[in-house]
JSON list of C-alpha atoms in Angstrom, two decimals:
[
{"chain": "B", "resi": 689, "resn": "MET", "atom": "CA", "xyz": [-30.92, -35.96, 27.82]},
{"chain": "B", "resi": 690, "resn": "THR", "atom": "CA", "xyz": [-29.78, -32.84, 26.62]},
{"chain": "B", "resi": 691, "resn": "ASP", "atom": "CA", "xyz": [-26.91, -30.89, 28.47]},
{"chain": "B", "resi": 692, "resn": "SER", "atom": "CA", "xyz": [-28.13, -27.50, 29.34]},
{"chain": "B", "resi": 693, "resn": "SER", "atom": "CA", "xyz": [-24.93, -26.85, 31.60]},
{"chain": "B", "resi": 694, "resn": "PRO", "atom": "CA", "xyz": [-23.16, -23.41, 30.68]},
{"chain": "B", "resi": 695, "resn": "SER", "atom": "CA", "xyz": [-20.38, -24.89, 28.95]},
{"chain": "B", "resi": 696, "resn": "ALA", "atom": "CA", "xyz": [-22.44, -26.84, 26.66]},
{"chain": "B", "resi": 697, "resn": "PRO", "atom": "CA", "xyz": [-20.94, -26.83, 23.07]},
{"chain": "B", "resi": 698, "resn": "GLY", "atom": "CA", "xyz": [-23.06, -25.02, 20.53]},
{"chain": "B", "resi": 699, "resn": "SER", "atom": "CA", "xyz": [-24.43, -22.63, 23.30]},
{"chain": "B", "resi": 700, "resn": "THR", "atom": "CA", "xyz": [-25.94, -19.26, 21.79]},
{"chain": "B", "resi": 701, "resn": "PRO", "atom": "CA", "xyz": [-24.18, -15.93, 22.26]},
{"chain": "B", "resi": 702, "resn": "GLY", "atom": "CA", "xyz": [-25.96, -13.25, 23.39]},
{"chain": "B", "resi": 703, "resn": "ALA", "atom": "CA", "xyz": [-26.39, -9.73, 21.33]},
{"chain": "B", "resi": 704, "resn": "ASP", "atom": "CA", "xyz": [-22.60, -9.06, 22.42]},
{"chain": "B", "resi": 705, "resn": "GLY", "atom": "CA", "xyz": [-21.34, -12.27, 21.15]},
{"chain": "B", "resi": 706, "resn": "VAL", "atom": "CA", "xyz": [-20.52, -13.49, 24.89]},
{"chain": "B", "resi": 707, "resn": "ARG", "atom": "CA", "xyz": [-21.72, -17.19, 25.65]},
{"chain": "B", "resi": 708, "resn": "PRO", "atom": "CA", "xyz": [-22.37, -18.93, 28.61]},
{"chain": "B", "resi": 709, "resn": "GLY", "atom": "CA", "xyz": [-19.35, -19.99, 30.50]},
{"chain": "B", "resi": 710, "resn": "ASP", "atom": "CA", "xyz": [-16.99, -17.83, 28.29]},
{"chain": "B", "resi": 711, "resn": "PRO", "atom": "CA", "xyz": [-13.66, -16.73, 30.23]},
{"chain": "B", "resi": 712, "resn": "GLU", "atom": "CA", "xyz": [-13.41, -13.32, 31.35]},
{"chain": "B", "resi": 713, "resn": "PRO", "atom": "CA", "xyz": [-12.14, -10.62, 29.02]},
{"chain": "B", "resi": 714, "resn": "TRP", "atom": "CA", "xyz": [-8.87, -9.21, 29.55]},
{"chain": "B", "resi": 715, "resn": "VAL", "atom": "CA", "xyz": [-8.86, -5.46, 30.40]},
{"chain": "B", "resi": 716, "resn": "LEU", "atom": "CA", "xyz": [-6.76, -3.28, 27.92]},
{"chain": "B", "resi": 717, "resn": "LEU", "atom": "CA", "xyz": [-4.35, -1.17, 30.04]},
{"chain": "B", "resi": 718, "resn": "GLY", "atom": "CA", "xyz": [-2.70, 0.89, 27.25]},
{"chain": "B", "resi": 719, "resn": "GLU", "atom": "CA", "xyz": [-1.16, 0.69, 23.74]},
{"chain": "B", "resi": 720, "resn": "GLU", "atom": "CA", "xyz": [2.42, 1.82, 22.41]},
{"chain": "B", "resi": 721, "resn": "PRO", "atom": "CA", "xyz": [3.29, 1.86, 18.65]},
{"chain": "B", "resi": 722, "resn": "GLY", "atom": "CA", "xyz": [5.89, -0.62, 17.31]},
{"chain": "B", "resi": 723, "resn": "TYR", "atom": "CA", "xyz": [6.84, -1.36, 13.75]},
{"chain": "B", "resi": 724, "resn": "ASP", "atom": "CA", "xyz": [4.92, 0.95, 11.21]},
{"chain": "B", "resi": 725, "resn": "GLY", "atom": "CA", "xyz": [4.75, -0.47, 7.62]},
{"chain": "B", "resi": 726, "resn": "PHE", "atom": "CA", "xyz": [2.28, -1.90, 5.27]},
{"chain": "B", "resi": 727, "resn": "LEU", "atom": "CA", "xyz": [2.07, -4.36, 8.27]},
{"chain": "B", "resi": 728, "resn": "THR", "atom": "CA", "xyz": [1.70, -2.18, 11.65]},
{"chain": "B", "resi": 729, "resn": "VAL", "atom": "CA", "xyz": [2.41, -3.84, 14.97]},
{"chain": "B", "resi": 730, "resn": "ARG", "atom": "CA", "xyz": [1.19, -2.45, 18.00]},
{"chain": "B", "resi": 731, "resn": "ARG", "atom": "CA", "xyz": [1.95, -3.65, 21.88]},
{"chain": "B", "resi": 732, "resn": "ARG", "atom": "CA", "xyz": [-0.91, -3.70, 24.04]},
{"chain": "B", "resi": 733, "resn": "ARG", "atom": "CA", "xyz": [-0.59, -4.36, 28.05]},
{"chain": "B", "resi": 734, "resn": "TYR", "atom": "CA", "xyz": [-3.79, -6.33, 29.45]},
{"chain": "B", "resi": 735, "resn": "ARG", "atom": "CA", "xyz": [-4.73, -7.20, 33.03]},
{"chain": "B", "resi": 736, "resn": "LEU", "atom": "CA", "xyz": [-6.17, -10.59, 33.15]},
{"chain": "B", "resi": 737, "resn": "ALA", "atom": "CA", "xyz": [-8.70, -11.68, 35.38]},
{"chain": "B", "resi": 738, "resn": "ASP", "atom": "CA", "xyz": [-6.73, -13.05, 37.76]},
{"chain": "B", "resi": 739, "resn": "GLY", "atom": "CA", "xyz": [-4.90, -10.06, 38.20]},
{"chain": "B", "resi": 740, "resn": "ARG", "atom": "CA", "xyz": [-1.61, -10.70, 36.32]},
{"chain": "B", "resi": 741, "resn": "GLU", "atom": "CA", "xyz": [-0.72, -8.86, 33.28]},
{"chain": "B", "resi": 742, "resn": "ALA", "atom": "CA", "xyz": [0.55, -9.52, 29.94]},
{"chain": "B", "resi": 743, "resn": "ASP", "atom": "CA", "xyz": [2.28, -7.71, 26.64]},
{"chain": "B", "resi": 744, "resn": "TRP", "atom": "CA", "xyz": [0.52, -8.55, 23.27]},
{"chain": "B", "resi": 745, "resn": "ASP", "atom": "CA", "xyz": [1.59, -7.65, 20.01]},
{"chain": "B", "resi": 746, "resn": "VAL", "atom": "CA", "xyz": [-1.65, -6.94, 17.63]},
{"chain": "B", "resi": 747, "resn": "PHE", "atom": "CA", "xyz": [-1.28, -6.12, 13.81]},
{"chain": "B", "resi": 748, "resn": "GLY", "atom": "CA", "xyz": [-3.08, -4.73, 10.95]},
{"chain": "B", "resi": 749, "resn": "PRO", "atom": "CA", "xyz": [-2.44, -3.27, 7.51]},
{"chain": "B", "resi": 750, "resn": "ALA", "atom": "CA", "xyz": [-1.29, 0.94, 7.36]},
{"chain": "B", "resi": 751, "resn": "LEU", "atom": "CA", "xyz": [-3.12, 1.61, 10.68]},
{"chain": "B", "resi": 752, "resn": "SER", "atom": "CA", "xyz": [-1.49, 4.65, 10.98]},
{"chain": "B", "resi": 753, "resn": "ALA", "atom": "CA", "xyz": [-2.99, 5.59, 7.74]},
{"chain": "B", "resi": 754, "resn": "GLY", "atom": "CA", "xyz": [-6.68, 4.79, 9.25]},
{"chain": "B", "resi": 755, "resn": "VAL", "atom": "CA", "xyz": [-6.84, 1.44, 7.03]},
{"chain": "B", "resi": 756, "resn": "MET", "atom": "CA", "xyz": [-8.83, -1.07, 9.35]},
{"chain": "B", "resi": 757, "resn": "GLY", "atom": "CA", "xyz": [-10.28, -3.97, 7.02]},
{"chain": "B", "resi": 758, "resn": "GLY", "atom": "CA", "xyz": [-10.06, -5.65, 3.62]},
{"chain": "B", "resi": 759, "resn": "VAL", "atom": "CA", "xyz": [-12.16, -7.21, 1.72]},
{"chain": "B", "resi": 760, "resn": "ALA", "atom": "CA", "xyz": [-12.01, -10.54, -0.37]},
{"chain": "B", "resi": 761, "resn": "VAL", "atom": "CA", "xyz": [-14.56, -10.96, -3.26]},
{"chain": "B", "resi": 762, "resn": "LEU", "atom": "CA", "xyz": [-16.02, -14.45, -4.76]},
{"chain": "B", "resi": 763, "resn": "PRO", "atom": "CA", "xyz": [-16.25, -13.08, -8.19]},
{"chain": "B", "resi": 764, "resn": "LEU", "atom": "CA", "xyz": [-18.79, -15.69, -10.49]},
{"chain": "B", "resi": 765, "resn": "THR", "atom": "CA", "xyz": [-19.03, -14.89, -13.97]},
{"chain": "B", "resi": 766, "resn": "PRO", "atom": "CA", "xyz": [-22.79, -15.56, -16.02]},
{"chain": "B", "resi": 767, "resn": "ASP", "atom": "CA", "xyz": [-22.10, -19.04, -16.20]},
{"chain": "B", "resi": 768, "resn": "GLY", "atom": "CA", "xyz": [-20.94, -20.15, -13.07]},
{"chain": "B", "resi": 769, "resn": "ARG", "atom": "CA", "xyz": [-17.37, -19.92, -12.93]},
{"chain": "B", "resi": 770, "resn": "ILE", "atom": "CA", "xyz": [-15.15, -18.33, -10.30]},
{"chain": "B", "resi": 771, "resn": "VAL", "atom": "CA", "xyz": [-12.45, -15.47, -11.23]},
{"chain": "B", "resi": 772, "resn": "THR", "atom": "CA", "xyz": [-9.30, -15.94, -9.39]},
{"chain": "B", "resi": 773, "resn": "VAL", "atom": "CA", "xyz": [-6.06, -14.48, -9.23]},
{"chain": "B", "resi": 774, "resn": "ARG", "atom": "CA", "xyz": [-2.73, -16.08, -9.86]},
{"chain": "B", "resi": 775, "resn": "MET", "atom": "CA", "xyz": [0.10, -13.79, -7.88]},
{"chain": "B", "resi": 776, "resn": "PHE", "atom": "CA", "xyz": [3.35, -13.96, -5.95]},
{"chain": "B", "resi": 777, "resn": "ARG", "atom": "CA", "xyz": [2.86, -13.81, -2.05]},
{"chain": "B", "resi": 778, "resn": "ALA", "atom": "CA", "xyz": [6.05, -13.24, -0.14]},
{"chain": "B", "resi": 779, "resn": "GLY", "atom": "CA", "xyz": [5.00, -15.03, 3.11]},
{"chain": "B", "resi": 780, "resn": "PRO", "atom": "CA", "xyz": [4.56, -18.43, 1.09]},
{"chain": "B", "resi": 781, "resn": "ASP", "atom": "CA", "xyz": [7.34, -17.06, -1.09]},
{"chain": "B", "resi": 782, "resn": "GLN", "atom": "CA", "xyz": [5.75, -18.53, -4.35]},
{"chain": "B", "resi": 783, "resn": "VAL", "atom": "CA", "xyz": [2.74, -17.92, -6.63]},
{"chain": "B", "resi": 784, "resn": "VAL", "atom": "CA", "xyz": [-0.67, -18.92, -5.23]},
{"chain": "B", "resi": 785, "resn": "THR", "atom": "CA", "xyz": [-4.13, -18.78, -5.98]},
{"chain": "B", "resi": 786, "resn": "ASN", "atom": "CA", "xyz": [-6.25, -15.86, -4.51]},
{"chain": "B", "resi": 787, "resn": "LEU", "atom": "CA", "xyz": [-9.73, -14.40, -4.65]},
{"chain": "B", "resi": 788, "resn": "PRO", "atom": "CA", "xyz": [-9.48, -10.74, -5.66]},
{"chain": "B", "resi": 789, "resn": "GLY", "atom": "CA", "xyz": [-9.67, -8.06, -3.13]},
{"chain": "B", "resi": 790, "resn": "GLY", "atom": "CA", "xyz": [-7.16, -5.67, -1.19]},
{"chain": "B", "resi": 791, "resn": "LEU", "atom": "CA", "xyz": [-7.40, -3.01, 1.66]},
{"chain": "B", "resi": 792, "resn": "ILE", "atom": "CA", "xyz": [-10.63, -0.66, 2.27]},
{"chain": "B", "resi": 793, "resn": "ASP", "atom": "CA", "xyz": [-9.36, 2.94, 1.82]},
{"chain": "B", "resi": 794, "resn": "PRO", "atom": "CA", "xyz": [-10.49, 5.18, 5.09]},
{"chain": "B", "resi": 795, "resn": "GLY", "atom": "CA", "xyz": [-14.19, 6.12, 4.82]},
{"chain": "B", "resi": 796, "resn": "GLU", "atom": "CA", "xyz": [-14.70, 3.62, 1.86]},
{"chain": "B", "resi": 797, "resn": "ASP", "atom": "CA", "xyz": [-17.87, 1.24, 1.85]},
{"chain": "B", "resi": 798, "resn": "PRO", "atom": "CA", "xyz": [-16.61, -2.41, 1.70]},
{"chain": "B", "resi": 799, "resn": "VAL", "atom": "CA", "xyz": [-19.02, -2.75, -1.38]},
{"chain": "B", "resi": 800, "resn": "ASP", "atom": "CA", "xyz": [-17.31, -0.18, -3.21]},
{"chain": "B", "resi": 801, "resn": "ALA", "atom": "CA", "xyz": [-13.98, -1.43, -2.13]},
{"chain": "B", "resi": 802, "resn": "GLY", "atom": "CA", "xyz": [-14.95, -4.88, -3.37]},
{"chain": "B", "resi": 803, "resn": "ARG", "atom": "CA", "xyz": [-16.16, -3.58, -6.91]},
{"chain": "B", "resi": 804, "resn": "ARG", "atom": "CA", "xyz": [-12.93, -1.67, -7.23]},
{"chain": "B", "resi": 805, "resn": "GLU", "atom": "CA", "xyz": [-10.56, -4.43, -5.87]},
{"chain": "B", "resi": 806, "resn": "LEU", "atom": "CA", "xyz": [-12.15, -6.52, -8.54]},
{"chain": "B", "resi": 807, "resn": "GLU", "atom": "CA", "xyz": [-11.47, -4.40, -11.39]},
{"chain": "B", "resi": 808, "resn": "GLU", "atom": "CA", "xyz": [-8.33, -3.33, -10.33]},
{"chain": "B", "resi": 809, "resn": "GLU", "atom": "CA", "xyz": [-6.89, -6.74, -10.00]},
{"chain": "B", "resi": 810, "resn": "THR", "atom": "CA", "xyz": [-8.71, -8.72, -12.59]},
{"chain": "B", "resi": 811, "resn": "GLY", "atom": "CA", "xyz": [-10.18, -6.30, -15.10]},
{"chain": "B", "resi": 812, "resn": "TYR", "atom": "CA", "xyz": [-13.63, -7.82, -14.42]},
{"chain": "B", "resi": 813, "resn": "THR", "atom": "CA", "xyz": [-16.79, -5.72, -13.68]},
{"chain": "B", "resi": 814, "resn": "CYS", "atom": "CA", "xyz": [-20.16, -7.16, -12.16]},
{"chain": "B", "resi": 815, "resn": "GLU", "atom": "CA", "xyz": [-23.53, -6.70, -12.02]},
{"chain": "B", "resi": 816, "resn": "SER", "atom": "CA", "xyz": [-23.64, -6.86, -8.44]},
{"chain": "B", "resi": 817, "resn": "ILE", "atom": "CA", "xyz": [-22.04, -7.30, -5.48]},
{"chain": "B", "resi": 818, "resn": "GLU", "atom": "CA", "xyz": [-22.92, -8.10, -1.85]},
{"chain": "B", "resi": 819, "resn": "VAL", "atom": "CA", "xyz": [-21.05, -8.26, 1.13]},
{"chain": "B", "resi": 820, "resn": "VAL", "atom": "CA", "xyz": [-22.02, -11.68, 3.38]},
{"chain": "B", "resi": 821, "resn": "GLY", "atom": "CA", "xyz": [-19.92, -11.20, 6.48]},
{"chain": "B", "resi": 822, "resn": "TRP", "atom": "CA", "xyz": [-16.73, -10.48, 7.99]},
{"chain": "B", "resi": 823, "resn": "MET", "atom": "CA", "xyz": [-13.71, -12.22, 9.93]},
{"chain": "B", "resi": 824, "resn": "TRP", "atom": "CA", "xyz": [-10.74, -11.06, 11.85]},
{"chain": "B", "resi": 825, "resn": "SER", "atom": "CA", "xyz": [-7.63, -11.42, 9.75]},
{"chain": "B", "resi": 826, "resn": "GLY", "atom": "CA", "xyz": [-6.05, -13.58, 12.59]},
{"chain": "B", "resi": 827, "resn": "SER", "atom": "CA", "xyz": [-6.10, -14.05, 16.31]},
{"chain": "B", "resi": 828, "resn": "SER", "atom": "CA", "xyz": [-3.66, -11.24, 17.16]},
{"chain": "B", "resi": 829, "resn": "SER", "atom": "CA", "xyz": [-5.39, -8.78, 14.16]},
{"chain": "B", "resi": 830, "resn": "VAL", "atom": "CA", "xyz": [-7.21, -5.58, 14.66]},
{"chain": "B", "resi": 831, "resn": "TYR", "atom": "CA", "xyz": [-8.02, -5.98, 11.04]},
{"chain": "B", "resi": 832, "resn": "ARG", "atom": "CA", "xyz": [-11.79, -7.03, 9.41]},
{"chain": "B", "resi": 833, "resn": "LYS", "atom": "CA", "xyz": [-11.67, -8.98, 6.23]},
{"chain": "B", "resi": 834, "resn": "TYR", "atom": "CA", "xyz": [-14.83, -8.66, 4.75]},
{"chain": "B", "resi": 835, "resn": "VAL", "atom": "CA", "xyz": [-16.17, -11.05, 2.25]},
{"chain": "B", "resi": 836, "resn": "ALA", "atom": "CA", "xyz": [-17.98, -10.18, -0.90]},
{"chain": "B", "resi": 837, "resn": "ILE", "atom": "CA", "xyz": [-19.80, -12.25, -3.65]},
{"chain": "B", "resi": 838, "resn": "ALA", "atom": "CA", "xyz": [-19.95, -10.31, -7.07]},
{"chain": "B", "resi": 839, "resn": "ARG", "atom": "CA", "xyz": [-22.27, -11.54, -9.90]},
{"chain": "B", "resi": 840, "resn": "GLY", "atom": "CA", "xyz": [-22.38, -11.12, -13.51]},
{"chain": "B", "resi": 841, "resn": "CYS", "atom": "CA", "xyz": [-18.58, -10.82, -13.57]},
{"chain": "B", "resi": 842, "resn": "ARG", "atom": "CA", "xyz": [-17.24, -9.85, -17.27]},
{"chain": "B", "resi": 843, "resn": "PRO", "atom": "CA", "xyz": [-13.70, -8.90, -18.51]},
{"chain": "B", "resi": 844, "resn": "ASP", "atom": "CA", "xyz": [-14.88, -5.95, -19.62]},
{"chain": "B", "resi": 845, "resn": "GLY", "atom": "CA", "xyz": [-13.24, -3.41, -17.45]},
{"chain": "B", "resi": 846, "resn": "LYS", "atom": "CA", "xyz": [-9.95, -2.53, -17.02]},
{"chain": "B", "resi": 847, "resn": "GLN", "atom": "CA", "xyz": [-6.76, -4.19, -15.02]},
{"chain": "B", "resi": 848, "resn": "SER", "atom": "CA", "xyz": [-4.89, -1.47, -12.84]},
{"chain": "B", "resi": 849, "resn": "LEU", "atom": "CA", "xyz": [-2.03, -3.00, -10.74]},
{"chain": "B", "resi": 850, "resn": "ASP", "atom": "CA", "xyz": [-0.42, -1.44, -8.00]},
{"chain": "B", "resi": 851, "resn": "ASP", "atom": "CA", "xyz": [3.52, -1.04, -8.67]},
{"chain": "B", "resi": 852, "resn": "PHE", "atom": "CA", "xyz": [4.31, -4.70, -6.96]},
{"chain": "B", "resi": 853, "resn": "GLU", "atom": "CA", "xyz": [1.28, -6.54, -7.83]},
{"chain": "B", "resi": 854, "resn": "ASP", "atom": "CA", "xyz": [1.59, -8.97, -10.79]},
{"chain": "B", "resi": 855, "resn": "CYS", "atom": "CA", "xyz": [-2.07, -10.33, -10.52]},
{"chain": "B", "resi": 856, "resn": "VAL", "atom": "CA", "xyz": [-2.72, -12.89, -13.59]},
{"chain": "B", "resi": 857, "resn": "PRO", "atom": "CA", "xyz": [-6.58, -13.74, -13.65]},
{"chain": "B", "resi": 858, "resn": "VAL", "atom": "CA", "xyz": [-7.74, -17.12, -13.69]},
{"chain": "B", "resi": 859, "resn": "GLU", "atom": "CA", "xyz": [-11.27, -18.61, -14.15]},
{"chain": "B", "resi": 860, "resn": "LEU", "atom": "CA", "xyz": [-12.10, -21.79, -12.55]},
{"chain": "B", "resi": 861, "resn": "THR", "atom": "CA", "xyz": [-15.10, -24.31, -12.41]},
{"chain": "B", "resi": 862, "resn": "PRO", "atom": "CA", "xyz": [-16.58, -24.46, -8.80]},
{"chain": "B", "resi": 863, "resn": "ALA", "atom": "CA", "xyz": [-14.96, -28.01, -8.60]},
{"chain": "B", "resi": 864, "resn": "GLU", "atom": "CA", "xyz": [-11.58, -26.77, -9.51]},
{"chain": "B", "resi": 865, "resn": "PHE", "atom": "CA", "xyz": [-11.98, -23.92, -7.14]},
{"chain": "B", "resi": 866, "resn": "ARG", "atom": "CA", "xyz": [-12.57, -26.54, -4.27]},
{"chain": "B", "resi": 867, "resn": "THR", "atom": "CA", "xyz": [-9.80, -28.39, -5.50]},
{"chain": "B", "resi": 868, "resn": "GLU", "atom": "CA", "xyz": [-7.28, -25.46, -4.86]},
{"chain": "B", "resi": 869, "resn": "LEU", "atom": "CA", "xyz": [-8.72, -24.98, -1.45]},
{"chain": "B", "resi": 870, "resn": "ARG", "atom": "CA", "xyz": [-8.00, -28.78, -0.74]},
{"chain": "B", "resi": 871, "resn": "THR", "atom": "CA", "xyz": [-4.32, -28.64, -1.84]},
{"chain": "B", "resi": 872, "resn": "PRO", "atom": "CA", "xyz": [-1.87, -27.56, 0.77]},
{"chain": "B", "resi": 873, "resn": "GLY", "atom": "CA", "xyz": [-0.49, -24.60, 0.22]},
{"chain": "B", "resi": 874, "resn": "ALA", "atom": "CA", "xyz": [-2.03, -23.84, -3.05]},
{"chain": "B", "resi": 875, "resn": "MET", "atom": "CA", "xyz": [-4.41, -21.00, -2.00]},
{"chain": "B", "resi": 876, "resn": "THR", "atom": "CA", "xyz": [-4.17, -18.07, 0.52]},
{"chain": "B", "resi": 877, "resn": "GLY", "atom": "CA", "xyz": [-7.40, -16.44, 1.76]},
{"chain": "B", "resi": 878, "resn": "THR", "atom": "CA", "xyz": [-9.03, -19.63, 2.17]},
{"chain": "B", "resi": 879, "resn": "ASP", "atom": "CA", "xyz": [-11.15, -18.78, 5.18]},
{"chain": "B", "resi": 880, "resn": "ALA", "atom": "CA", "xyz": [-12.97, -16.06, 3.33]},
{"chain": "B", "resi": 881, "resn": "ALA", "atom": "CA", "xyz": [-13.44, -18.56, 0.42]},
{"chain": "B", "resi": 882, "resn": "TYR", "atom": "CA", "xyz": [-15.16, -21.20, 2.29]},
{"chain": "B", "resi": 883, "resn": "VAL", "atom": "CA", "xyz": [-17.59, -18.03, 3.87]},
{"chain": "B", "resi": 884, "resn": "ALA", "atom": "CA", "xyz": [-18.20, -16.86, 0.28]},
{"chain": "B", "resi": 885, "resn": "LEU", "atom": "CA", "xyz": [-18.44, -20.38, -1.02]},
{"chain": "B", "resi": 886, "resn": "ASP", "atom": "CA", "xyz": [-20.94, -21.19, 1.62]},
{"chain": "B", "resi": 887, "resn": "HIS", "atom": "CA", "xyz": [-23.20, -18.19, 1.15]},
{"chain": "B", "resi": 888, "resn": "ALA", "atom": "CA", "xyz": [-23.28, -18.76, -2.42]},
{"chain": "B", "resi": 889, "resn": "GLY", "atom": "CA", "xyz": [-24.42, -22.32, -2.07]},
{"chain": "B", "resi": 890, "resn": "LEU", "atom": "CA", "xyz": [-21.27, -23.65, -3.68]},
{"chain": "B", "resi": 891, "resn": "LEU", "atom": "CA", "xyz": [-19.77, -25.88, -1.11]}
]
């Protein structure tokens, strides 16, 4: 017998993303600036469904400059290898494996940003690139992270790193890439990587 109650697992969301049985959304009462750096933090005040009020910190990159999203790219070479970058990350405080990507400039299309970031960080160009989805960067984030797949990637472009980037491009087989994903702490941006692999049929 199938459970058709509103809280049944797997219930289909409506066009607005709301599922039957969801809790009532909080009401945003106001927002004030907090820390403003590469990561910007703002404090929001919400009213809960039971009438209580709560402050909540939300964050995103360079919000004051109008940056509201970024892109991560799964670059595939003609022979099916995946182009990654090895770079130091301040959060883990170590060198990790990443997919190339970065911030989307205000007014820039995510596809164009993905193509630009791919060449800037790796020196690779691509024959085609497609955005296959997006996700919130975190549960307290107002930052959208788009996921793109680039095909026909070759090292015939020009790497152009920012002042504090030290990206070293490394090609991995899909099996080697999945090993990086499964190794605790070896890679950042694993959520985007899994989404990209799924869309590329490489899981």
